[in-house]
Short mmCIF file of C-alpha atoms (C1' of nucleotides) in Angstrom, two decimals:
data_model
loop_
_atom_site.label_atom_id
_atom_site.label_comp_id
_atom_site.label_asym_id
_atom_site.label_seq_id
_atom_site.Cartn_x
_atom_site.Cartn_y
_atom_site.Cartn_z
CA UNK A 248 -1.84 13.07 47.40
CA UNK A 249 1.92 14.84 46.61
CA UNK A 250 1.50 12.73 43.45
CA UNK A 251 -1.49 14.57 42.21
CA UNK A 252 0.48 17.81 43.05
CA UNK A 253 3.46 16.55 41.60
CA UNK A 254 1.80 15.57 39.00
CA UNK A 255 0.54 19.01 37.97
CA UNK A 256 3.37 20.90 38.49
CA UNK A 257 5.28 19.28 35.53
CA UNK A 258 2.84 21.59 33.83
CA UNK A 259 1.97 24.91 35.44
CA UNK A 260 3.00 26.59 39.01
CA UNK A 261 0.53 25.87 41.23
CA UNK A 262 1.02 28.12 44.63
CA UNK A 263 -0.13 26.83 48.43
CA UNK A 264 -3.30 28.49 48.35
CA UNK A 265 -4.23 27.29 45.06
CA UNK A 266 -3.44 23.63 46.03
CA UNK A 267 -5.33 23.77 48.98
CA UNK A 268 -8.57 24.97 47.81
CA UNK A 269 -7.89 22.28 45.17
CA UNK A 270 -6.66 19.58 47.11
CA UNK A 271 -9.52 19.80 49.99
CA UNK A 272 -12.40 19.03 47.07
CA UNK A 273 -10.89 15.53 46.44
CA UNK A 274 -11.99 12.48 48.35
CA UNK A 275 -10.44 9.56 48.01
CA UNK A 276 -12.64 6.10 47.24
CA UNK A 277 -11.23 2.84 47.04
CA UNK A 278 -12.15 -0.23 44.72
CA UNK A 279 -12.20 -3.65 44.28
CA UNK A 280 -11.34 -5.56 41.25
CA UNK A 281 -13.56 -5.60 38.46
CA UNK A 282 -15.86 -3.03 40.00
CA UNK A 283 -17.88 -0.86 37.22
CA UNK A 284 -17.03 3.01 37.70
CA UNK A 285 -19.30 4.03 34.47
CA UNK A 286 -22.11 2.50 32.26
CA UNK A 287 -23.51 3.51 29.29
CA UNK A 288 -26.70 5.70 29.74
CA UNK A 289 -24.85 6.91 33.05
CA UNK A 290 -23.72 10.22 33.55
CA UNK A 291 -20.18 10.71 34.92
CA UNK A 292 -19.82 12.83 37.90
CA UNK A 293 -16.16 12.52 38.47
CA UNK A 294 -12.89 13.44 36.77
CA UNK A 295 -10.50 11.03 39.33
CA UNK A 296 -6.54 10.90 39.36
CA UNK A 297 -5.93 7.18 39.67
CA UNK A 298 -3.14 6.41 42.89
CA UNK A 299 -2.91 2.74 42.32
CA UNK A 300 -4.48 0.54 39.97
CA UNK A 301 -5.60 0.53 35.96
CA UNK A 302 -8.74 0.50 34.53
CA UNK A 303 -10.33 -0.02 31.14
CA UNK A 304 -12.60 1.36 29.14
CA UNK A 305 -15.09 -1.08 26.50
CA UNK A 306 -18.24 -1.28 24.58
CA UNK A 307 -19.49 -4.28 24.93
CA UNK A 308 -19.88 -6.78 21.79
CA UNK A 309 -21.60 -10.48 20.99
CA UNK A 310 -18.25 -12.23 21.49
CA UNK A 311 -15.82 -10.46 22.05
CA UNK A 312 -16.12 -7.08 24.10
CA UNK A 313 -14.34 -3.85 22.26
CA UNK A 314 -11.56 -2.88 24.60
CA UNK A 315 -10.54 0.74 23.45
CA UNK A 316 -8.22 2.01 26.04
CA UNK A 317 -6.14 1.98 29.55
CA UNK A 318 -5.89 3.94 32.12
CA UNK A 319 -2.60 3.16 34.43
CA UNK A 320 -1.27 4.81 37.74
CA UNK A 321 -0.91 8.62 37.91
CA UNK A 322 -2.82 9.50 35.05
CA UNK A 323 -6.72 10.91 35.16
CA UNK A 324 -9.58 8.60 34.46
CA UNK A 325 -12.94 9.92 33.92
CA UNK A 326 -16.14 9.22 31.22
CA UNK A 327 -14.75 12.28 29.74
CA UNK A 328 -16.76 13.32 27.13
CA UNK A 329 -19.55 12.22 28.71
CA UNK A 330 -18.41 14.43 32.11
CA UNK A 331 -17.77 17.57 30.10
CA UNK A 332 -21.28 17.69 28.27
CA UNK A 333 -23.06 16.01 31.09
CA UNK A 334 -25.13 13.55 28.75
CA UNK A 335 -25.20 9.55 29.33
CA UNK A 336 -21.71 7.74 28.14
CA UNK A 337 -21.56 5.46 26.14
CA UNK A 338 -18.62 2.92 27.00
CA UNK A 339 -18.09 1.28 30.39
CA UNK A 340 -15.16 1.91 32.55
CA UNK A 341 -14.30 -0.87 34.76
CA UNK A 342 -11.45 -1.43 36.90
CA UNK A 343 -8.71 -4.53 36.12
CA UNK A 344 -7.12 -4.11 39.60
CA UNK A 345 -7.99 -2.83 43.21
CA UNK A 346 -7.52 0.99 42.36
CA UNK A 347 -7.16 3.55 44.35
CA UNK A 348 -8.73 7.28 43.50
CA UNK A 349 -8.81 10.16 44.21
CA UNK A 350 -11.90 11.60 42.64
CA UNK A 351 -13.40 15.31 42.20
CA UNK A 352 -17.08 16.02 41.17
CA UNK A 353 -18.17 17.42 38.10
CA UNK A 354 -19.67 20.47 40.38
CA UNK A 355 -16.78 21.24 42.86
CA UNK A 356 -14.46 21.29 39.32
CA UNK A 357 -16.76 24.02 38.16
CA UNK A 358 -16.66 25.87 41.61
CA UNK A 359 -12.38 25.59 40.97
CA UNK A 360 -12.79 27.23 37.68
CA UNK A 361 -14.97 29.80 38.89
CA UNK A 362 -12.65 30.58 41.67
CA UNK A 363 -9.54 30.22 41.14
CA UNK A 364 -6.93 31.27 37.83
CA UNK A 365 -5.26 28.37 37.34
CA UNK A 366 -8.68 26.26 36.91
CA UNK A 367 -9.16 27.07 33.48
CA UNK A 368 -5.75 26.34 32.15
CA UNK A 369 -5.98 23.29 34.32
CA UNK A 370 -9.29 22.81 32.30
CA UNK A 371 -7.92 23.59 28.89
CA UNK A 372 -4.42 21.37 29.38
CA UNK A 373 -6.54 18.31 30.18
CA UNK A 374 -8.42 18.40 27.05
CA UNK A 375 -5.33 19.15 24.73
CA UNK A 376 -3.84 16.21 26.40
CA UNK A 377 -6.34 13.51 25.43
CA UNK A 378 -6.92 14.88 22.38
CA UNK A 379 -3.20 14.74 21.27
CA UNK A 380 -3.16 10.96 22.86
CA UNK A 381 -6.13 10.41 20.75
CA UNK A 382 -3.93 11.80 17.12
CA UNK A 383 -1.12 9.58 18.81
CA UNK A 384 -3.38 6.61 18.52
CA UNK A 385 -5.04 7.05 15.41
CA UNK A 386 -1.90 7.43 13.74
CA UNK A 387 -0.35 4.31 15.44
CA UNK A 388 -3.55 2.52 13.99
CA UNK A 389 -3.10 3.74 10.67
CA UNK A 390 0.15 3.02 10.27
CA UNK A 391 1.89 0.59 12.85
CA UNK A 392 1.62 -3.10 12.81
CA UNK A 393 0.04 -5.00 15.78
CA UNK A 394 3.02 -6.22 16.64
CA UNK A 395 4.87 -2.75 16.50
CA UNK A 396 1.39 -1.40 18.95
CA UNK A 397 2.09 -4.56 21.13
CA UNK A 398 5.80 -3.72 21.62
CA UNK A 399 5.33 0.29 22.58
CA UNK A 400 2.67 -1.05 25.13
CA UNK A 401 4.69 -3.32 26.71
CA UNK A 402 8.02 -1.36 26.40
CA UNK A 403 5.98 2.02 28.40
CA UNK A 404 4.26 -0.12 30.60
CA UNK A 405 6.14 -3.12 31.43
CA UNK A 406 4.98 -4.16 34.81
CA UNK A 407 1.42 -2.91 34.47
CA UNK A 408 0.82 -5.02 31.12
CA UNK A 409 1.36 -8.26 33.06
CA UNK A 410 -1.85 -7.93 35.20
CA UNK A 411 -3.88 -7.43 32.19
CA UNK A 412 -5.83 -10.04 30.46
CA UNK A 413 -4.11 -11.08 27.02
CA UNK A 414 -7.45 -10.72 25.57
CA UNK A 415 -7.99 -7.09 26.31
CA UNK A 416 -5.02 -6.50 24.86
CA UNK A 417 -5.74 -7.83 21.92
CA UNK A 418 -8.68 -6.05 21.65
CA UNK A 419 -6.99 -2.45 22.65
CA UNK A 420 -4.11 -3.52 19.51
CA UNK A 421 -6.51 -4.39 17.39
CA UNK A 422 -6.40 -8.54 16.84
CA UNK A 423 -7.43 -11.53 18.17
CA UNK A 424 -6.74 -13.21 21.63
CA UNK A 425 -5.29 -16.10 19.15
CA UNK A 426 -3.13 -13.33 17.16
CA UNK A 427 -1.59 -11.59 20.14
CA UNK A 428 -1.05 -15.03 21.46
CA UNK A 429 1.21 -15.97 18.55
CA UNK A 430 2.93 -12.44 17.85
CA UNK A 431 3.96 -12.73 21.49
CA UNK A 432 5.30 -16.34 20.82
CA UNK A 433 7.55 -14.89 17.93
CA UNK A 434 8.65 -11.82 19.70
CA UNK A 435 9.81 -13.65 22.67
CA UNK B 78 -20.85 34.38 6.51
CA UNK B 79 -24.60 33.36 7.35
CA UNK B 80 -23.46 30.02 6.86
CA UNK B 81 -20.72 30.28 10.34
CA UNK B 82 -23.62 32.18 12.58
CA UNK B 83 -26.18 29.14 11.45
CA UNK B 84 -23.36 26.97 12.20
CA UNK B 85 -22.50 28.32 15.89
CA UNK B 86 -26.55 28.62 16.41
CA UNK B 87 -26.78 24.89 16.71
CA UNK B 88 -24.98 24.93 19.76
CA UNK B 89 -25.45 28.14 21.03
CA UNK B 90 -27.74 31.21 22.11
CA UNK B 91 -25.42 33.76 19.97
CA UNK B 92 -26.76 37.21 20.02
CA UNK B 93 -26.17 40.05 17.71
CA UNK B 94 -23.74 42.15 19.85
CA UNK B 95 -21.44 38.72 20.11
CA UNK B 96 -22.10 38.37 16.70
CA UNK B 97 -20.70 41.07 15.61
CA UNK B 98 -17.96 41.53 17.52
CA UNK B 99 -16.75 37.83 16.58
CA UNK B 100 -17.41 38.14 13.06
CA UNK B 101 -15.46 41.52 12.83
CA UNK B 102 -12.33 39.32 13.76
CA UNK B 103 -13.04 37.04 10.80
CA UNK B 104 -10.95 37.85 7.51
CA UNK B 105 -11.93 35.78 4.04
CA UNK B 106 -9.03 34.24 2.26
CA UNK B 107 -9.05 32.18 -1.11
CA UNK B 108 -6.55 29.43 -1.66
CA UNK B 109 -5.98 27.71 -4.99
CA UNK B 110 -5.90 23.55 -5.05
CA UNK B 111 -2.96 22.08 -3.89
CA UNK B 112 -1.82 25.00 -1.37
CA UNK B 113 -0.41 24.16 1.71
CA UNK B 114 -1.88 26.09 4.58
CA UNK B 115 0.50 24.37 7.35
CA UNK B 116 3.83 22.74 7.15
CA UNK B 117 5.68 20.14 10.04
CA UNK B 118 7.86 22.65 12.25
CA UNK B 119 4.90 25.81 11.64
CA UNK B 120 3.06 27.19 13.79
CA UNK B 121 -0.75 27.27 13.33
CA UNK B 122 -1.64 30.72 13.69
CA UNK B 123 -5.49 30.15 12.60
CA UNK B 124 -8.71 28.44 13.39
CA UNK B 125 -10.63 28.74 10.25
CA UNK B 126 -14.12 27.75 8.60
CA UNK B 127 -14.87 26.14 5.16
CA UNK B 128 -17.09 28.16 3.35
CA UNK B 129 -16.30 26.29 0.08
CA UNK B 130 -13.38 23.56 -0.09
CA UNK B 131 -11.79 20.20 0.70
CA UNK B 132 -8.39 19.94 2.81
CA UNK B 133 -6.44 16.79 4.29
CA UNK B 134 -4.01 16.55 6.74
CA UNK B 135 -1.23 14.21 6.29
CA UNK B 136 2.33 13.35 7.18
CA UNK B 137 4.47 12.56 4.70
CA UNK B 138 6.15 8.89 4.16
CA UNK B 139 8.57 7.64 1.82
CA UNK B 140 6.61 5.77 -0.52
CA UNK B 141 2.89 7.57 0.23
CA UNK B 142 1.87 9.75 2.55
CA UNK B 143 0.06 8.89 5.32
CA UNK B 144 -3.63 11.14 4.81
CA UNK B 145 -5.00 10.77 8.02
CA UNK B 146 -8.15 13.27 8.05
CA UNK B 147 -10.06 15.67 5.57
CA UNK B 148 -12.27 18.51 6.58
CA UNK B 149 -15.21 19.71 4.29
CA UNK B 150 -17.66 23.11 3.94
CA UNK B 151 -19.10 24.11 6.98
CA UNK B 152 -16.43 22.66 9.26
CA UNK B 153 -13.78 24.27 11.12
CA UNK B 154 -9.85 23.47 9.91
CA UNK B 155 -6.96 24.24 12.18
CA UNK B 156 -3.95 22.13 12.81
CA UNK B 157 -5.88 21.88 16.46
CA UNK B 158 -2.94 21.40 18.76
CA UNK B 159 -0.08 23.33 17.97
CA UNK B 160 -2.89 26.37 17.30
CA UNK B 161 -4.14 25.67 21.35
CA UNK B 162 -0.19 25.07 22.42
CA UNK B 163 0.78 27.06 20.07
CA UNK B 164 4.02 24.59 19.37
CA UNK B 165 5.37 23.68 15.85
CA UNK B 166 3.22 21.30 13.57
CA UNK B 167 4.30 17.35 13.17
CA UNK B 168 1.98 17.46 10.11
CA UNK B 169 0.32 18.94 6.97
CA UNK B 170 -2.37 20.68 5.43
CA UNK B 171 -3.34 21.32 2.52
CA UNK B 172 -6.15 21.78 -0.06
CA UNK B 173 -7.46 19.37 -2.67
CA UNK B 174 -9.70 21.68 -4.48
CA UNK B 175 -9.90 25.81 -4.49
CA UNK B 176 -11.33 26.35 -1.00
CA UNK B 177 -12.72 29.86 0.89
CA UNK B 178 -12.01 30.38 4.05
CA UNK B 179 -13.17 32.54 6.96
CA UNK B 180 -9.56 32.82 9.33
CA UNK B 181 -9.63 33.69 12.43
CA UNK B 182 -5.97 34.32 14.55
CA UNK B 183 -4.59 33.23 17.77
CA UNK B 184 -4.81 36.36 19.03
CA UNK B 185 -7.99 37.66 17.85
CA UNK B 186 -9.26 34.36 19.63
CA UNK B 187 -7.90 34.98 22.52
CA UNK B 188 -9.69 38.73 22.76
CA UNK B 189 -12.72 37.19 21.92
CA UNK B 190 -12.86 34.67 24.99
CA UNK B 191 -12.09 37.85 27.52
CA UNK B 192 -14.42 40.14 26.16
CA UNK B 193 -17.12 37.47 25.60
CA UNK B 194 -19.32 35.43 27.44
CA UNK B 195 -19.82 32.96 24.57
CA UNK B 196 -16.00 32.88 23.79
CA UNK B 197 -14.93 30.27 26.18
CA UNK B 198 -17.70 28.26 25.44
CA UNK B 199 -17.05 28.25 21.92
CA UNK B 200 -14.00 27.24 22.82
CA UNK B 201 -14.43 24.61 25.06
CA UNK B 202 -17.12 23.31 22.44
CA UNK B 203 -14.49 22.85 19.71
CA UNK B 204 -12.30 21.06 21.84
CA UNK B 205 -15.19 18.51 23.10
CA UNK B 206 -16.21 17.94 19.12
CA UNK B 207 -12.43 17.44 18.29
CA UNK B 208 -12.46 14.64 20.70
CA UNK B 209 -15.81 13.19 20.50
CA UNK B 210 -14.75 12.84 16.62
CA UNK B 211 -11.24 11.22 17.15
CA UNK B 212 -13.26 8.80 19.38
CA UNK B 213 -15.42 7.98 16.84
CA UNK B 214 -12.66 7.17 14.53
CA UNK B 215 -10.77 5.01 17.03
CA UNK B 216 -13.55 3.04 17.21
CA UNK B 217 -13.51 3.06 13.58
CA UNK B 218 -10.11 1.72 13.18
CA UNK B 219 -10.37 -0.97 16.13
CA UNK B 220 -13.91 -2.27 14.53
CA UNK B 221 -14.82 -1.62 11.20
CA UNK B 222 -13.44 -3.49 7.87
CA UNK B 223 -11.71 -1.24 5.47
CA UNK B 224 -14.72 -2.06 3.30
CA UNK B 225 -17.25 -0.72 5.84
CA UNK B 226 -14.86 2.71 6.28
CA UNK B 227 -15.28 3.14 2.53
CA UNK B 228 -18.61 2.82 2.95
CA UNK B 229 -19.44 5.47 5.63
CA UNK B 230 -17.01 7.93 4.04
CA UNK B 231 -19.25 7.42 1.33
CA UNK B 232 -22.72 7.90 2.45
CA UNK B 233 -21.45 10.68 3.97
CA UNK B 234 -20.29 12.52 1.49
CA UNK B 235 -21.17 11.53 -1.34
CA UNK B 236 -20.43 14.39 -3.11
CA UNK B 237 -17.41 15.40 -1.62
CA UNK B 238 -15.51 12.63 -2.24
CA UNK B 239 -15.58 12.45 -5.84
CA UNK B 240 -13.27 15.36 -5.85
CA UNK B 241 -10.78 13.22 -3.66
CA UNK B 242 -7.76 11.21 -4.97
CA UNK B 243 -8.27 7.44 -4.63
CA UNK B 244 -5.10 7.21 -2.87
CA UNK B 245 -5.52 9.31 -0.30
CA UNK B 246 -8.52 8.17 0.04
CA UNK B 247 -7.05 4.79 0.62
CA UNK B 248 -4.37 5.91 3.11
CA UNK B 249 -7.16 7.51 5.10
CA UNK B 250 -9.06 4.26 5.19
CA UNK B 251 -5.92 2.27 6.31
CA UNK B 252 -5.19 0.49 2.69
CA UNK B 253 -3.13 0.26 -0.18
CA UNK B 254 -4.77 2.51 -2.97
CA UNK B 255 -4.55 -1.03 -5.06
CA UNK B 256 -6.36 -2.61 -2.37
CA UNK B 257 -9.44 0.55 -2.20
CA UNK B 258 -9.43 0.03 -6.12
CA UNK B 259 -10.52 -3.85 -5.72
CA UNK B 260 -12.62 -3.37 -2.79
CA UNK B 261 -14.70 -0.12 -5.10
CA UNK B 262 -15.06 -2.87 -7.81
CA UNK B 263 -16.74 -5.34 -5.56
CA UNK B 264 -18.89 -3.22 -3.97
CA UNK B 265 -20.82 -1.80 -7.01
"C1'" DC C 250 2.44 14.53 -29.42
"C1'" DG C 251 4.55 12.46 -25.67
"C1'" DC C 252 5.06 12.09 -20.85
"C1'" DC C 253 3.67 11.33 -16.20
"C1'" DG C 254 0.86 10.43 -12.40
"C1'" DA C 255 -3.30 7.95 -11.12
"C1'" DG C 256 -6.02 4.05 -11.34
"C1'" DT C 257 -6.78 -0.79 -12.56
"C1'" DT C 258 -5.70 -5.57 -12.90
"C1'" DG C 259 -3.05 -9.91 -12.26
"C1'" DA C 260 -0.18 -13.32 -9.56
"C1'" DA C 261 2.26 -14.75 -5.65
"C1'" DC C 262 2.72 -14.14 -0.87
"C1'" DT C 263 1.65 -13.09 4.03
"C1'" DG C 264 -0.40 -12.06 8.35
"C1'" DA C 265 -4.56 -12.27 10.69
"C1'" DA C 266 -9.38 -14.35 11.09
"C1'" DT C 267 -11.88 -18.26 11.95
"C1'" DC C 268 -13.01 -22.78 13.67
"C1'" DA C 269 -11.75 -26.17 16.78
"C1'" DA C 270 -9.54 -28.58 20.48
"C1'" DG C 271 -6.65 -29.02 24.37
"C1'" DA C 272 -3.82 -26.99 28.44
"C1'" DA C 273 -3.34 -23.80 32.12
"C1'" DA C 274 -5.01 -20.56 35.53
"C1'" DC C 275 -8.58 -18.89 38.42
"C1'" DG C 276 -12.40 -18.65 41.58
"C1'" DT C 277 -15.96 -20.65 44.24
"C1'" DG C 278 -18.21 -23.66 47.22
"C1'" DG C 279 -17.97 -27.56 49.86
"C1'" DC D 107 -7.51 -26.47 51.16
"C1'" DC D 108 -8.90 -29.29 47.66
"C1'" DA D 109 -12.05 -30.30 43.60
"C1'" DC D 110 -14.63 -28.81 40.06
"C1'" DG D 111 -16.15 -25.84 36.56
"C1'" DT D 112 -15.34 -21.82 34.05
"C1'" DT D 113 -12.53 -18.70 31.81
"C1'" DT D 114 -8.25 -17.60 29.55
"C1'" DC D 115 -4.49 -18.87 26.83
"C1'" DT D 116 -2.18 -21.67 23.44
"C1'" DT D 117 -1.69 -24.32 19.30
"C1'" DG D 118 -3.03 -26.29 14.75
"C1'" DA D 119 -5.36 -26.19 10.16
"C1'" DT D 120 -7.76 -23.66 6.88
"C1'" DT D 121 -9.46 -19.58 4.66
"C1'" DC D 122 -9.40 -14.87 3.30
"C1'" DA D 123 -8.38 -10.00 2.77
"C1'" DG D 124 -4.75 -7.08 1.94
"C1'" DT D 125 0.35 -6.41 0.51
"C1'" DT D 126 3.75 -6.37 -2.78
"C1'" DC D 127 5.66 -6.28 -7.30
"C1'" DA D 128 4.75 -5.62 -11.92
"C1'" DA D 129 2.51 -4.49 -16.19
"C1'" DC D 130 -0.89 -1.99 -18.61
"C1'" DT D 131 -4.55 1.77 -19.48
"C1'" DC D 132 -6.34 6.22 -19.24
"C1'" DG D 133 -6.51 11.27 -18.97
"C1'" DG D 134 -4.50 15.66 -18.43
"C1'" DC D 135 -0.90 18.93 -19.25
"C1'" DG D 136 3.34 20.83 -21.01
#
DNA sequence: CGCCGAGTTGAACTGAATCAAGAAACGTGG
DNA sequence: CCACGTTTCTTGATTCAGTTCAACTCGGCG
């Protein structure tokens, strides 16, 4: 649980009291491989700091399911748009790995911004987060190559990448299983 | 000015008291085509709304820029996160056509979400719609032909879009402007 | 009037999509 | 723990959309 402390104090000071009143609303759940933590038409309840493990999130498609994003180890996971407005999602998040969270409901989060300070700036930092990851990504689309998207994956995430299935990869870079297959031949 | 209460009133219960105190914030400013309103290494000091106008965003490249968004009337313009971090700019803005807007500062915004109830939620509401649109274009990028972006941009705004160089047009899209010229031909 | 940037068009090239088949890895039940 | 069937990955051949380089047209502005 440091990690989730640690985590937050590479962006704000966060005093004993603070962390305490915080800390005792998580509960930790545990998950098997390939379990479903959202659906579309569900609501999400949770915003949950993932311990161990990485998940994806997808829309499903005729062939080929649309895999948009990862989530890896240490970082929040969480239907996020859908958690914020409270309305049904409309992607899946499913885990690749057993995973290991540490998850907070969407009503105990707005008890910690009703009583404590550093809840809203908590709050506020998480959306400015994703939505600089999401100008990140939309300019690596735009103008990277698949291959140069495959190579920043792999060179951040080394050992994670390896337990995911080429063909979500493919999918989250933008090609086909067949494509990735072959840029990874010549790159190698 | 109607037009930003009408706006806000889609979301929100906004009465005249709030009203007026947020709107007394709000200072009109006229820009001529071609003015940049932000610069890499600035820092955003406004959240403003289109009355009248057409601005893109871009980062510039050696050979072409790289446009990667527009905002029409009736939207809000702001380069988003150094405004909320308030951290230097990695990109431009600038406007296409003579655009009116209504500018509100950092600071005034800041007043405005401790003296008012609506202010946070305001603010947390621009922050979800910033997302839930980069979403949306993510999805765009991962699934959608260039042909089919062209398309939606166009049905749109139709209008708009007239007024926009083909070639950033093109960049936005994720194509050479030579390539957006070939694909207009076949489609009409 | 002449220049310059923007858009169009052509030709050759390239990287990814598609279709198809085979190899490897994985999971499940006996 | 092995055997089988399914899924995932690889490889090949073909097709196609977009890139690149280059030349030409058009319209606006000094």
């Amino acid at each position: 649980m440091d990690l989730i402390r640690n985590y937050f104090e590479k962006s704000f000071e966060l005093n004993d009291q603070e962390w305490e009143f915080f800390s005792s609303k998580l509960i930790k759940r545990d998950f098997p491989k390939k379990h479903i933590l959202l659906k579309p038409g569900q609501i999400e309840n949770y915003l949950s700091f993932i311990q161990k493990g990485i998940v994806r999130f997808y829309i499903p498609k005729e062939n080929n399911d649309l895999t948009f994003s990862f989530a890896f180890e240490n970082n929040f996971v969480s239907g996020y748009n859908s958690f914020l407005t409270q309305t049904p999602s409309t992607y899946y998040i499913e885990t690749l790995t057993e995973t290991n969270l540490w998850q907070l409901t969407y009503d105990d989060l707005q008890e910690i911004y009703q009583k404590t300070k550093i809840g809203n700036a908590i709050g506020r930092h998480a959306s400015e987060q994703l939505f600089l990851k999401k100008i990140q990504r939309e300019l690596s689309l735009l103008s990277e190559t698949p291959e140069q998207r495959y190579k920043n994956l792999f060179s951040n995430q080394i050992e994670l990448i390896k337990h995911i299935p080429l063909k979500y990869i493919a999918s989250y870079i933008g090609v086909t299983p067949q494509a990735l297959s072959r840029i990874r031949r010549r790159i190698s």
